[in-house]
Coordinates of C-alpha atoms in Angstrom, one line a residue:
M321 CA -26.2 -12.1 -10.4
A322 CA -25.5 -15.7 -11.3
A323 CA -22.4 -16.5 -13.3
K324 CA -22.9 -17.1 -17.0
P325 CA -22.1 -20.7 -18.3
E326 CA -18.8 -21.0 -20.0
K327 CA -18.7 -21.3 -23.7
P328 CA -19.0 -25.0 -24.5
V329 CA -16.1 -26.7 -26.3
E330 CA -17.1 -27.1 -30.0
E331 CA -16.2 -30.8 -30.2
E332 CA -18.2 -31.6 -27.1
L333 CA -21.2 -29.5 -28.3
V334 CA -21.3 -31.4 -31.6
Q335 CA -21.1 -34.7 -29.9
K336 CA -23.9 -33.8 -27.4
L337 CA -26.2 -32.6 -30.2
K338 CA -25.6 -35.7 -32.3
E339 CA -26.8 -37.8 -29.3
L340 CA -30.2 -36.1 -29.3
P341 CA -33.2 -37.7 -31.1
V342 CA -33.5 -36.4 -34.6
K343 CA -36.8 -34.6 -33.9
D344 CA -35.1 -32.6 -31.0
R345 CA -31.8 -32.1 -32.8
F346 CA -33.3 -29.8 -35.5
K347 CA -34.6 -27.4 -32.7
A348 CA -31.4 -27.8 -30.7
V349 CA -29.2 -26.9 -33.7
A350 CA -31.3 -23.8 -34.3
L351 CA -31.0 -22.9 -30.6
N352 CA -27.2 -23.2 -30.9
S353 CA -27.3 -20.7 -33.8
V354 CA -29.4 -18.3 -31.7
H355 CA -27.1 -18.7 -28.7
K356 CA -24.0 -18.0 -30.8
E357 CA -25.5 -14.6 -31.7
L358 CA -26.4 -14.0 -28.1
R359 CA -22.8 -14.7 -27.1
R360 CA -21.5 -12.4 -29.8
L361 CA -23.8 -9.5 -28.6
D362 CA -22.8 -10.2 -25.0
E363 CA -19.1 -9.9 -25.9
E364 CA -19.8 -6.7 -27.7
L365 CA -21.8 -5.4 -24.7
Q366 CA -18.9 -6.1 -22.4
K367 CA -16.5 -4.1 -24.6
E368 CA -18.9 -1.1 -24.7
I369 CA -19.3 -1.2 -20.9
R370 CA -15.6 -1.2 -20.5
K371 CA -15.2 1.8 -22.8
L372 CA -17.9 3.7 -20.8
Q373 CA -16.3 2.7 -17.5
F374 CA -12.9 3.9 -18.7
K375 CA -14.4 7.2 -19.9
Y376 CA -15.6 8.0 -16.3
E377 CA -12.4 6.7 -14.8
Q378 CA -10.6 9.3 -16.8
Q379 CA -13.0 12.0 -15.6
M380 CA -12.5 10.9 -12.0
A381 CA -8.7 10.9 -12.2
P382 CA -8.1 14.6 -11.5
L383 CA -10.4 14.3 -8.4
H384 CA -8.3 11.4 -7.1
E385 CA -5.1 13.4 -7.7
R386 CA -6.7 16.4 -5.8
S387 CA -7.5 14.0 -3.0
N388 CA -3.9 12.8 -2.8
D389 CA -2.6 16.4 -2.8
L390 CA -4.9 17.3 0.1
I391 CA -3.9 14.2 2.0
Q392 CA -0.2 14.9 1.5
G393 CA -0.5 18.6 2.2
K394 CA 0.8 19.5 -1.2
G395 CA -2.3 21.5 -1.9
L396 CA -4.4 23.7 0.5
P397 CA -8.2 23.7 0.5
K398 CA -9.9 26.0 -1.9
D399 CA -12.7 28.3 -0.9
E400 CA -15.2 26.4 -2.9
E401 CA -14.1 23.2 -1.1
L402 CA -14.8 24.8 2.3
N403 CA -18.3 26.1 1.6
E404 CA -19.6 23.9 4.3
A405 CA -16.9 24.8 6.8
A406 CA -19.4 26.3 9.3
T407 CA -20.9 22.8 9.8
F408 CA -17.5 21.4 11.0
F409 CA -15.8 24.4 12.7
S410 CA -16.7 26.8 15.5
Q411 CA -16.3 30.5 14.8
E412 CA -13.2 30.5 17.0
E413 CA -11.7 27.6 15.0
L414 CA -12.5 29.3 11.7
A415 CA -10.6 32.4 12.9
T416 CA -7.4 30.2 13.1
K417 CA -7.5 29.3 9.4
E418 CA -4.4 31.2 8.5
T419 CA -2.3 29.4 11.1
N420 CA -3.8 25.9 10.9
N421 CA -4.4 25.6 7.1
V422 CA -0.8 24.7 6.3
H423 CA 1.2 22.5 3.9
E424 CA 1.4 19.4 6.1
P425 CA 0.1 15.9 5.5
I426 CA -2.8 14.3 7.4
A427 CA -0.9 12.1 9.9
D428 CA -1.0 8.4 9.2
F429 CA -3.8 8.8 6.8
W430 CA -3.3 5.6 4.7
L431 CA -2.3 3.5 7.7
K432 CA -5.5 4.3 9.5
A433 CA -7.6 3.9 6.3
L434 CA -6.1 0.4 5.7
K435 CA -6.5 -0.7 9.3
N436 CA -10.2 0.4 9.3
C437 CA -10.8 -1.8 6.2
P438 CA -11.9 -5.2 7.6
V439 CA -10.3 -7.4 4.9
V440 CA -7.0 -5.5 4.8
R441 CA -6.8 -5.2 8.6
E442 CA -6.5 -9.0 9.0
E443 CA -3.3 -8.9 7.0
I444 CA -1.6 -6.0 8.8
Q445 CA 0.8 -7.0 11.6
A446 CA 2.1 -4.7 14.3
K447 CA 5.6 -4.8 12.8
D448 CA 4.2 -3.6 9.5
E449 CA 2.9 -0.3 10.9
P450 CA 6.1 1.8 10.8
A451 CA 6.5 1.0 7.1
L452 CA 2.9 1.7 6.3
K453 CA 3.1 5.0 8.1
T454 CA 5.3 6.2 5.2
L455 CA 2.7 5.3 2.5
Q456 CA 2.0 8.5 0.7
R457 CA -0.6 7.6 -1.9
V458 CA -2.2 4.7 -3.7
V459 CA -2.7 5.1 -7.5
I460 CA -5.0 3.0 -9.6
R461 CA -4.1 2.4 -13.3
T462 CA -6.7 0.9 -15.6
K463 CA -6.8 0.1 -19.4
E464 CA -9.5 1.0 -21.9
D465 CA -9.4 -2.3 -23.7
A466 CA -8.8 -4.7 -20.8
E467 CA -10.0 -5.4 -17.3
D468 CA -6.4 -5.7 -16.0
Y469 CA -5.4 -3.0 -13.5
E470 CA -2.5 -2.0 -11.3
L471 CA -2.3 -0.5 -7.8
D472 CA 0.8 1.6 -7.2
F473 CA 1.7 2.1 -3.5
V474 CA 4.0 5.2 -3.3
F475 CA 6.2 5.2 -0.2
G476 CA 8.4 7.8 1.4
A477 CA 11.8 7.0 2.7
N478 CA 11.7 4.3 5.3
D479 CA 13.9 1.9 7.3
F480 CA 12.6 -1.3 5.6
F481 CA 13.0 -1.2 1.8
T482 CA 14.5 1.0 -0.9
N483 CA 11.6 0.8 -3.4
E484 CA 9.7 4.1 -3.8
V485 CA 6.8 2.3 -5.5
L486 CA 5.4 -1.2 -4.9
T487 CA 3.0 -2.3 -7.5
K488 CA 0.3 -5.0 -7.6
K489 CA -1.1 -6.1 -10.9
V490 CA -4.3 -8.1 -11.4
I491 CA -4.4 -9.9 -14.8
F492 CA -7.7 -11.1 -16.2
E493 CA -8.5 -14.0 -18.5
E494 CA -12.0 -14.6 -20.0
G495 CA -13.5 -12.0 -17.7
Q496 CA -12.1 -13.4 -14.5
P497 CA -9.0 -12.6 -12.4
A498 CA -6.4 -15.2 -13.5
R499 CA -3.2 -14.2 -11.6
T500 CA -1.5 -11.4 -9.8
E501 CA 2.0 -10.0 -10.1
G502 CA 3.8 -7.8 -7.6
T503 CA 7.0 -5.8 -7.2
Q504 CA 10.0 -7.7 -5.8
I505 CA 10.7 -5.8 -2.6
A506 CA 14.3 -4.6 -2.0
W507 CA 14.5 -5.2 1.7
K508 CA 17.2 -3.4 3.7
E509 CA 19.6 -5.7 5.6
G510 CA 17.9 -7.2 8.6
K511 CA 14.6 -5.5 7.8
N512 CA 12.7 -8.1 5.8
L513 CA 9.2 -8.1 7.3
S514 CA 8.4 -11.4 5.6
K515 CA 11.0 -13.3 7.5
K516 CA 11.8 -14.0 11.1
T517 CA 14.6 -15.7 12.9
V518 CA 13.8 -18.7 15.2
T519 CA 16.1 -20.5 17.5
K520 CA 15.8 -24.1 18.6
K521 CA 17.8 -26.6 20.6
Q522 CA 18.9 -29.9 19.0
K523 CA 20.1 -32.9 21.0
N524 CA 22.5 -35.5 19.6
K525 CA 21.0 -39.0 20.3
K526 CA 24.4 -40.7 20.6
S527 CA 26.4 -38.2 22.6
G528 CA 23.6 -36.4 24.4
Q529 CA 25.2 -33.1 23.6
T530 CA 22.9 -30.2 22.7
R531 CA 23.4 -27.3 20.3
T532 CA 21.5 -24.2 19.5
V533 CA 20.4 -23.7 15.8
T534 CA 19.2 -20.4 14.4
K535 CA 17.4 -20.2 11.1
E536 CA 15.3 -17.8 9.1
V537 CA 11.7 -18.8 8.3
D538 CA 8.7 -17.2 6.6
D539 CA 6.5 -14.8 8.6
D540 CA 3.1 -13.2 8.1
T541 CA 3.1 -9.6 6.9
F542 CA 0.9 -7.3 4.8
F543 CA 3.7 -7.1 2.3
L544 CA 3.1 -10.6 1.2
F545 CA 0.4 -8.9 -0.9
F546 CA 3.2 -7.9 -3.3
N547 CA 4.2 -11.5 -4.1
D548 CA 3.0 -13.1 -7.3
S549 CA 0.0 -15.4 -6.8
K550 CA -2.4 -17.5 -8.9
P551 CA -5.2 -20.0 -8.2
A552 CA -4.1 -23.5 -7.3
E553 CA -5.3 -26.3 -9.5
G554 CA -7.3 -29.2 -8.3
E555 CA -8.2 -27.9 -4.8
D556 CA -11.4 -29.0 -3.1
E557 CA -13.3 -25.8 -2.1
D558 CA -15.3 -27.8 0.5
D559 CA -12.3 -28.7 2.6
D560 CA -12.7 -28.3 6.3
E561 CA -12.1 -24.6 7.2
E562 CA -9.9 -25.7 10.1
A563 CA -7.5 -27.6 7.8
E564 CA -4.3 -26.1 6.5
L565 CA -4.9 -23.3 4.1
P566 CA -4.9 -24.4 0.5
Q567 CA -2.1 -23.4 -1.9
G568 CA -4.4 -21.0 -3.8
H569 CA -5.6 -19.2 -0.7
R570 CA -3.0 -16.4 -1.1
F571 CA -4.5 -15.6 -4.5
E572 CA -7.9 -15.3 -3.0
I573 CA -6.6 -12.9 -0.3
D574 CA -4.7 -10.8 -2.9
N575 CA -7.7 -10.6 -5.2
D576 CA -10.1 -9.6 -2.4
I577 CA -7.7 -6.9 -1.1
A578 CA -6.9 -5.5 -4.6
E579 CA -10.5 -5.3 -5.6
L580 CA -11.6 -3.6 -2.4
I581 CA -8.8 -1.1 -2.6
K582 CA -9.6 -0.3 -6.2
E583 CA -13.4 -0.1 -6.0
D584 CA -13.8 1.3 -2.5
L585 CA -10.9 2.2 -0.3
V586 CA -9.2 4.6 -2.7
P587 CA -12.3 6.4 -4.0
Y588 CA -13.8 6.8 -0.5
S589 CA -10.6 6.8 1.6
L590 CA -12.0 9.5 4.0
D591 CA -14.7 7.1 5.1
Y592 CA -12.1 4.5 6.0
F593 CA -9.8 7.0 7.6
L594 CA -12.6 8.1 9.9
G595 CA -13.7 4.6 10.7
L596 CA -17.2 5.0 9.2
V597 CA -17.2 1.7 7.3
E598 CA -18.9 -1.0 9.2
D599 CA -17.4 -4.5 9.5
E600 CA -20.1 -6.7 8.1
G601 CA -18.8 -9.8 9.8
F602 CA -20.4 -11.5 12.8
D603 CA -22.4 -9.3 15.2
D604 CA -24.5 -10.1 18.2
E605 CA -27.6 -8.2 17.0
G606 CA -30.3 -10.6 15.7
M607 CA -28.4 -13.7 16.9
E608 CA -29.7 -16.2 19.4
D609 CA -28.2 -19.1 21.3
I610 CA -28.5 -22.5 19.7
D611 CA -29.9 -25.3 21.9
E612 CA -27.4 -28.1 21.5
E613 CA -30.2 -30.7 21.9
D614 CA -31.9 -29.3 18.8
D615 CA -28.7 -29.6 16.7
E616 CA -29.5 -33.1 15.5
E617 CA -33.0 -32.1 14.4
D618 CA -32.1 -28.9 12.6
E619 CA -28.5 -28.7 11.2
A620 CA -29.1 -25.7 9.0
P621 CA -26.4 -23.1 9.9
K622 CA -27.4 -19.6 11.0
P623 CA -27.1 -16.9 8.3
R624 CA -23.7 -15.3 8.3
K625 CA -22.9 -11.8 6.9
K626 CA -20.1 -11.8 4.5
S627 CA -17.1 -9.5 5.0
K628 CA -16.6 -6.7 2.5
G629 CA -13.9 -8.7 0.7
Q630 CA -16.2 -11.8 0.3
Q631 CA -18.8 -9.5 -1.2
G632 CA -16.3 -8.3 -3.8
G633 CA -15.9 -4.8 -2.3
G634 CA -18.2 -2.7 -0.2
K635 CA -19.1 0.9 -0.2
G636 CA -18.1 3.8 2.0
A637 CA -20.4 5.5 4.4
G638 CA -21.1 8.2 1.8
G639 CA -23.9 10.7 2.2
A640 CA -27.2 10.5 4.1
G641 CA -29.4 7.6 3.5
G642 CA -26.5 5.2 2.7
E643 CA -26.9 5.7 -1.1
Q644 CA -24.7 3.3 -3.1
K645 CA -21.8 5.1 -4.7
P646 CA -20.8 4.6 -8.3
E647 CA -17.6 2.8 -9.3
C648 CA -14.7 5.1 -9.2
K649 CA -11.1 4.6 -10.2
Q650 CA -7.9 6.6 -10.6
Q651 CA -5.8 6.5 -13.7

């Protein structure tokens, strides 16, 4: 759906209307009155949609809590939840229910789910995995009267930081994500995943003597997601993709990840854990080689499938037929 035009500044509107020929101005002024009423109704509609959405979020919250209990092994499957067990177990396996159906978490559930999420996977470094193995649950908190939301990442004890909960907030202004705020991570000494130590040799030009200098520099990590971020002002969106990343790129990454986690990964975490969600990036199917000699004649680029984050969130594998799932959040 195309984005709606922003509400015009009143002074600019008056000036533009005054510039019209008088015969057109009467109609344009009347149109302005009609459009004011349309905008009022649209604002009212958005408020009602938010109320309805929040109502269903509240109804879904116990289901999310139940999901987390099963993942963490705090609750055992109920008989009604196993009514399709014969599809997934042999008779011999079903006979072991008493010994295998125990209070133990599903190993590395959230780490695997995050790594199977195309947008998030790009941010996870190998060094992040031991910390992410201790992630116990992701809780979504929404508001009835605002689009702002929070993601609470609840961790068990680990060797990297002392925080039990790391939170990412997405704040909206005029219906659009305006900035994000995150928890300041209390890193344990020598365990800061966002820093690395580099060593370089320096040579004195006069004496010719060399010395070794060690310093700490920034390093890539998934946990940069918990830094505050906001759009950069005055950036050219058409900059060469190979150029250095713009200042606001961190905000774009954070917003893509947060939206996908909220709308898709948490509600349908099993699909991600099992690796059922397809990466909608480049694939070989339907692609053909380009004749370089024809490049000058036809410079139109080949279609490219967007990643799930670029699409504003995808959907899990779900049931048969690939039906689209409804929005689902956890309070």
